[in-house]
Every structure is written in C-alpha cells, then in structure tokens.
Coordinates of C-alpha atoms in Angstrom, one line a residue:
D1188 CA 0.8 -0.1 -1.1
F1189 CA 0.7 -0.2 -4.9
W1190 CA -1.0 -3.3 -6.0
A1191 CA -3.7 -4.9 -8.3
T1192 CA -6.4 -7.6 -7.9
W1193 CA -4.8 -9.7 -10.8
C1194 CA -1.5 -9.8 -8.7
G1195 CA -1.0 -12.9 -6.6
P1196 CA 2.0 -11.4 -4.5
C1197 CA 0.1 -8.2 -4.0
K1198 CA -3.0 -10.2 -2.5
A1199 CA -0.7 -12.4 -0.6
E1200 CA 0.6 -9.2 1.3
I1201 CA -3.0 -8.1 2.2
P1202 CA -3.3 -10.0 5.2
H1203 CA 0.1 -8.9 6.6
L1204 CA -0.8 -5.1 5.7
A1205 CA -4.2 -5.8 7.5
K1206 CA -2.2 -6.9 10.6
L1207 CA -0.1 -3.8 10.4
V1208 CA -3.2 -1.4 10.1
E1209 CA -4.7 -3.2 13.4
H1210 CA -1.2 -3.1 15.2
Y1211 CA -0.9 0.8 14.6
K1212 CA -4.8 1.6 14.7
N1213 CA -4.3 4.0 17.6
N1214 CA -1.1 5.7 16.5
P1215 CA -1.9 9.0 14.8
K1216 CA 1.8 9.2 13.4
I1217 CA 1.1 6.5 10.8
Q1218 CA -1.2 6.1 7.9
F1219 CA -1.6 3.2 5.4
I1220 CA -3.2 3.5 2.1
S1221 CA -3.4 1.2 -0.9
V1222 CA -3.6 2.3 -4.5
S1223 CA -4.8 -0.2 -7.0
L1224 CA -3.1 0.0 -10.5
D1225 CA -5.9 -2.1 -11.8
S1226 CA -7.4 -1.3 -15.5
N1227 CA -10.7 -3.2 -14.3
V1228 CA -12.4 -0.9 -12.0
D1229 CA -15.3 -3.5 -11.5
S1230 CA -12.7 -6.1 -10.1
W1231 CA -11.2 -3.7 -7.9
K1232 CA -14.8 -2.6 -6.4
K1233 CA -15.7 -6.2 -6.1
M1234 CA -12.5 -6.9 -4.1
I1235 CA -12.8 -3.9 -1.9
T1236 CA -16.6 -4.7 -1.3
D1237 CA -15.8 -8.3 -0.4
D1238 CA -12.8 -7.7 1.8
A1239 CA -13.7 -4.2 3.3
P1240 CA -10.3 -3.4 4.2
A1241 CA -9.9 -1.1 7.2
W1242 CA -7.7 1.5 5.5
P1243 CA -8.1 3.7 2.7
Q1244 CA -8.2 2.3 -0.7
F1245 CA -7.7 4.3 -4.0
I1246 CA -7.6 3.3 -7.8
A1247 CA -5.5 5.0 -10.3
D1248 CA -6.9 5.7 -13.7
K1249 CA -4.9 5.0 -16.8
D1250 CA -3.2 8.3 -16.8
Q1251 CA -2.6 8.3 -13.3
H1252 CA -1.2 4.8 -13.4
E1253 CA 1.2 5.7 -16.2
K1254 CA 2.5 8.8 -14.2
I1255 CA 2.9 6.9 -11.0
S1256 CA 4.8 4.1 -12.7
K1257 CA 6.9 6.8 -14.5
D1258 CA 7.6 9.0 -11.7
W1259 CA 8.0 6.5 -9.1
G1260 CA 10.0 3.9 -11.2
I1261 CA 7.4 1.2 -10.5
A1262 CA 8.1 -1.7 -13.0
A1263 CA 6.4 -4.4 -10.8
I1264 CA 4.1 -4.7 -7.9
P1265 CA 3.5 -5.0 -5.2
R1266 CA 5.4 -1.9 -4.3
F1267 CA 5.3 -0.3 -0.8
V1268 CA 6.6 3.3 -0.2
M1269 CA 7.1 4.9 2.9
I1270 CA 6.5 8.7 3.0
N1271 CA 7.7 11.0 5.8
P1272 CA 5.2 13.4 7.7
D1273 CA 6.9 16.2 5.7
G1274 CA 6.1 14.7 2.1
T1275 CA 9.6 13.3 1.5
I1276 CA 10.3 9.8 0.7
N1277 CA 11.5 7.7 3.3
S1278 CA 11.9 4.4 1.1
A1279 CA 10.5 4.2 -2.7
D1280 CA 11.0 0.5 -2.3
A1281 CA 10.0 -0.2 1.3
L1282 CA 9.9 -3.6 3.1
R1283 CA 7.0 -5.8 2.5
P1284 CA 4.4 -6.2 5.4
S1285 CA 5.1 -9.9 5.6
D1286 CA 8.8 -9.0 6.5
G1287 CA 9.3 -9.5 10.2
S1288 CA 11.7 -6.6 10.5
L1289 CA 9.1 -4.1 9.2
I1290 CA 7.5 -3.4 12.8
P1291 CA 10.8 -2.8 14.7
L1292 CA 11.7 -0.5 11.9
L1293 CA 8.4 1.4 11.9
D1294 CA 8.7 1.6 15.8
K1295 CA 12.0 3.0 15.5
L1296 CA 10.8 5.6 12.8
L1297 CA 7.8 6.5 14.9
K1298 CA 9.9 7.5 18.1

C-alpha cells in the first residue's frame, strides 16, 4: 500500500485494508505493509500514533519517494502492489482493499 496522510482516497481505503489484515492475520503466507509517501513526517507519525494500525508502517524519505515513483511508475496514490513470495511482482496496480473481488483473488493465490 503506497499512500499519504493528505490523500483522501488513501485514507478511505484504510478501514478496508484493516479488515483484510484482520481476515488474514493467522495466515503466514501473506503480509500487508503500508509505505507513506508523505513529505510531512510529523503528520504521518501523528496518524500512525492515533490510528495504531495492526500492520507494518513505513515512510519513504524524499529520495526514496522519487525512486519508488520512478521505478514503480507511481503517478497517483493510493496504489496497491502485490508481490509474490519470490520477490516478483504479481500486480503493480493491484485491486484496492475496498474491491469485493480482492478476497476471492487472494484466497485463490494463497492455495
């Protein structure tokens, strides 16, 4: 999950992502992470402190943000990426957590 605190659509996906994390919490085959592309670290820290998400949170600094955006072709957020266990990209523009077809897709991939 690539997101930012100032991004309304990103914030709208967070409750759906939280439900996915809860749904798969006992499945060691899947891991969710969020990477903030915020330039305001204090805003990110406050949101993480206030919301206390149950999955790993990271923030990209300016150089990392530029590299991620260039290397992954991220021109807009939210952007969800699915990475296979071997490190290859399954989908560089994956379904959003709010998409009802995501759980059936993940269940199929996890078999």
